[in-house]
Amino acid sequence: MDEKKSFFTRLKEGLSKSRDNFVNNVIDVFDTYDYLTDEFYEELEEMFVMGDVGVKATTQIIDRLKADVDSQHLKTPMQCKAYLIKNIKEQMQVTKSDYEFLSEPSVVMVIGVNGVGKTTTIGKLASIYRAKGKKVLICAADTFRAAATEQLEEWAKRAQVDIVKATEGSDPSSVLFDAVNAAKARGVDVLLVDTAGRLHNKKNLMEELKKMHRIVEKNYGSVKQEYLIVLDATTGQNALVQAREFAGAVPLSGIILTKMDGTAKGGIAIAIQSELNVPVKFIGVGEKIEDLQEFDPDTFVDALFDFKKEGAMEDLSKVEALHFED
Ligand code: GDP
């Protein structure tokens, strides 16, 4: 419980720039208008889009708000503030998160461009699995970057799990092939695969990933396949572009948003699910093992809006009470 609390505190602190950049602007709109005019909605929409929430998610959230205004006969921005929060949370829960890969025999392919935090995330995931008593094998298939393997070995040592590395000159697919055989022979619960973030060129990389996907399908079809893309939250909309490119090569099943600490673009977490139709499954708020946690939209929105300060939760409970009394 303590850990959850401290994660929430760290998340809240980490999102302070997003609060300055986005949430406070939204709150200003509520404070500026006395009535629910077209200008109010337009300005609200503008603040969301500028806050990296993206056009699609923004439109969905505002449309739902307008529907609530009608059905609940709301008259002022203050009355509909709590509904907006509710809609943001609901909007992020469109796709039900699926964490079966944490409990069932799985191969977890971790993909993404260099520098987003892939290696660190694999280390953290290895620890999460270990804490659940699972037998883990790491596959270091980023053969293009020697330092990646060294880094992974360090994480593997820390998490006390085995690792399969490339022999000199081998390509990522052959390392994966070896690792799959080792995983089967050793009866591991999860094979965690680091993939290259960069090869000689982008086409090359995508072709290699497709090949890796085929290897898994053909040789390890009996276990659950999870394709997690790691995206750096500080890159905002660019993260969406990356995800779309990788989605062309492998069947993405989840998103890990790293570096939520200190980004001014935290709104991307709201955008990403509706833009990609893939759920955010984990968020990272720092470099330490305990800094990766399963994503929970309610906790995220509470941290983003810093409810204790704004008293917005209080607003929400009042609205719900009114609603129930009706
Ligand atoms: P890779 O190239 O994708 O494998 O990225 P690395 O795992 O090497 O990470 C790149 C840098 O980002 C390292 O300095 C990590 O410590 C850092 N990093 C990873 N995740 C987080 C995070 O959630 N928050 C912060 N602040 N830094 C992170």
PDB file of N, CA and C and ligand atoms in Angstrom, residues 113-120 124 145 151 258-259 261 284-287, ligand 1:
ATOM      1  N   VAL A 113      11.954   2.626 -30.595  1.00  0.00           N
ATOM      2  CA  VAL A 113      13.211   3.220 -31.091  1.00  0.00           C
ATOM      3  C   VAL A 113      14.212   3.387 -29.942  1.00  0.00           C
ATOM      4  N   ASN A 114      15.457   3.606 -30.300  1.00  0.00           N
ATOM      5  CA  ASN A 114      16.495   3.759 -29.273  1.00  0.00           C
ATOM      6  C   ASN A 114      16.239   4.959 -28.375  1.00  0.00           C
ATOM      7  N   GLY A 115      16.565   4.783 -27.126  1.00  0.00           N
ATOM      8  CA  GLY A 115      16.521   5.905 -26.196  1.00  0.00           C
ATOM      9  C   GLY A 115      15.204   6.103 -25.471  1.00  0.00           C
ATOM     10  N   VAL A 116      14.186   5.323 -25.846  1.00  0.00           N
ATOM     11  CA  VAL A 116      12.870   5.518 -25.210  1.00  0.00           C
ATOM     12  C   VAL A 116      12.794   4.876 -23.822  1.00  0.00           C
ATOM     13  N   GLY A 117      13.743   3.978 -23.536  1.00  0.00           N
ATOM     14  CA  GLY A 117      13.745   3.317 -22.227  1.00  0.00           C
ATOM     15  C   GLY A 117      13.417   1.838 -22.310  1.00  0.00           C
ATOM     16  N   LYS A 118      13.680   1.245 -23.472  1.00  0.00           N
ATOM     17  CA  LYS A 118      13.366  -0.160 -23.695  1.00  0.00           C
ATOM     18  C   LYS A 118      14.141  -1.093 -22.746  1.00  0.00           C
ATOM     19  N   THR A 119      15.446  -0.922 -22.724  1.00  0.00           N
ATOM     20  CA  THR A 119      16.286  -1.797 -21.910  1.00  0.00           C
ATOM     21  C   THR A 119      15.921  -1.683 -20.434  1.00  0.00           C
ATOM     22  N   THR A 120      15.788  -0.462 -19.978  1.00  0.00           N
ATOM     23  CA  THR A 120      15.419  -0.222 -18.583  1.00  0.00           C
ATOM     24  C   THR A 120      14.082  -0.889 -18.272  1.00  0.00           C
ATOM     25  N   LYS A 124      12.981  -3.740 -15.538  1.00  0.00           N
ATOM     26  CA  LYS A 124      11.906  -3.550 -14.555  1.00  0.00           C
ATOM     27  C   LYS A 124      10.869  -4.666 -14.668  1.00  0.00           C
ATOM     28  N   ARG A 145      23.400  -2.811 -31.289  1.00  0.00           N
ATOM     29  CA  ARG A 145      23.970  -1.908 -30.291  1.00  0.00           C
ATOM     30  C   ARG A 145      24.584  -2.751 -29.174  1.00  0.00           C
ATOM     31  N   GLN A 151      24.054  -3.575 -20.965  1.00  0.00           N
ATOM     32  CA  GLN A 151      23.065  -2.980 -20.058  1.00  0.00           C
ATOM     33  C   GLN A 151      22.068  -4.035 -19.574  1.00  0.00           C
ATOM     34  N   THR A 258       7.015   5.688 -21.021  1.00  0.00           N
ATOM     35  CA  THR A 258       8.083   5.972 -20.056  1.00  0.00           C
ATOM     36  C   THR A 258       8.254   7.480 -19.873  1.00  0.00           C
ATOM     37  N   LYS A 259       9.035   7.817 -18.898  1.00  0.00           N
ATOM     38  CA  LYS A 259       9.435   9.208 -18.629  1.00  0.00           C
ATOM     39  C   LYS A 259       8.240  10.139 -18.381  1.00  0.00           C
ATOM     40  N   ASP A 261       7.666  11.142 -15.623  1.00  0.00           N
ATOM     41  CA  ASP A 261       8.200  12.105 -14.660  1.00  0.00           C
ATOM     42  C   ASP A 261       8.830  13.246 -15.440  1.00  0.00           C
ATOM     43  N   GLY A 284       6.085   4.565 -16.775  1.00  0.00           N
ATOM     44  CA  GLY A 284       7.350   4.693 -16.054  1.00  0.00           C
ATOM     45  C   GLY A 284       7.500   6.116 -15.548  1.00  0.00           C
ATOM     46  N   VAL A 285       7.893   6.224 -14.289  1.00  0.00           N
ATOM     47  CA  VAL A 285       8.069   7.576 -13.730  1.00  0.00           C
ATOM     48  C   VAL A 285       9.482   7.782 -13.188  1.00  0.00           C
ATOM     49  N   GLY A 286      10.422   6.988 -13.665  1.00  0.00           N
ATOM     50  CA  GLY A 286      11.791   7.169 -13.197  1.00  0.00           C
ATOM     51  C   GLY A 286      12.666   6.000 -13.606  1.00  0.00           C
ATOM     52  N   GLU A 287      13.898   6.027 -13.157  1.00  0.00           N
ATOM     53  CA  GLU A 287      14.864   5.055 -13.629  1.00  0.00           C
ATOM     54  C   GLU A 287      14.998   3.826 -12.731  1.00  0.00           C
TER      55      GLU A 287
HETATM   56  P1  GDP B   1      16.698   2.157 -24.874  1.00  0.00           P
HETATM   57  O1  GDP B   1      17.693   2.748 -25.798  1.00  0.00           O
HETATM   58  O2  GDP B   1      15.316   2.287 -25.424  1.00  0.00           O
HETATM   59  O3  GDP B   1      17.003   0.745 -24.468  1.00  0.00           O
HETATM   60  O4  GDP B   1      16.683   3.069 -23.577  1.00  0.00           O
HETATM   61  P2  GDP B   1      17.345   2.866 -22.157  1.00  0.00           P
HETATM   62  O5  GDP B   1      16.626   1.814 -21.390  1.00  0.00           O
HETATM   63  O6  GDP B   1      18.805   2.722 -22.310  1.00  0.00           O
HETATM   64  O7  GDP B   1      16.956   4.261 -21.485  1.00  0.00           O
HETATM   65  C1  GDP B   1      17.392   5.509 -21.981  1.00  0.00           C
HETATM   66  C2  GDP B   1      17.475   6.472 -20.816  1.00  0.00           C
HETATM   67  O8  GDP B   1      16.183   6.764 -20.304  1.00  0.00           O
HETATM   68  C3  GDP B   1      18.276   5.926 -19.626  1.00  0.00           C
HETATM   69  O9  GDP B   1      19.057   6.961 -19.094  1.00  0.00           O
HETATM   70  C4  GDP B   1      17.195   5.491 -18.651  1.00  0.00           C
HETATM   71  O10 GDP B   1      17.636   5.518 -17.316  1.00  0.00           O
HETATM   72  C5  GDP B   1      16.123   6.546 -18.905  1.00  0.00           C
HETATM   73  N1  GDP B   1      14.779   6.123 -18.530  1.00  0.00           N
HETATM   74  C6  GDP B   1      14.118   4.993 -18.841  1.00  0.00           C
HETATM   75  N2  GDP B   1      12.856   4.993 -18.344  1.00  0.00           N
HETATM   76  C7  GDP B   1      12.705   6.172 -17.674  1.00  0.00           C
HETATM   77  C8  GDP B   1      11.629   6.799 -16.952  1.00  0.00           C
HETATM   78  O11 GDP B   1      10.508   6.271 -16.801  1.00  0.00           O
HETATM   79  N3  GDP B   1      11.882   8.040 -16.441  1.00  0.00           N
HETATM   80  C9  GDP B   1      13.092   8.663 -16.603  1.00  0.00           C
HETATM   81  N4  GDP B   1      13.249   9.874 -16.081  1.00  0.00           N
HETATM   82  N5  GDP B   1      14.100   8.118 -17.281  1.00  0.00           N
HETATM   83  C10 GDP B   1      13.925   6.897 -17.814  1.00  0.00           C
END
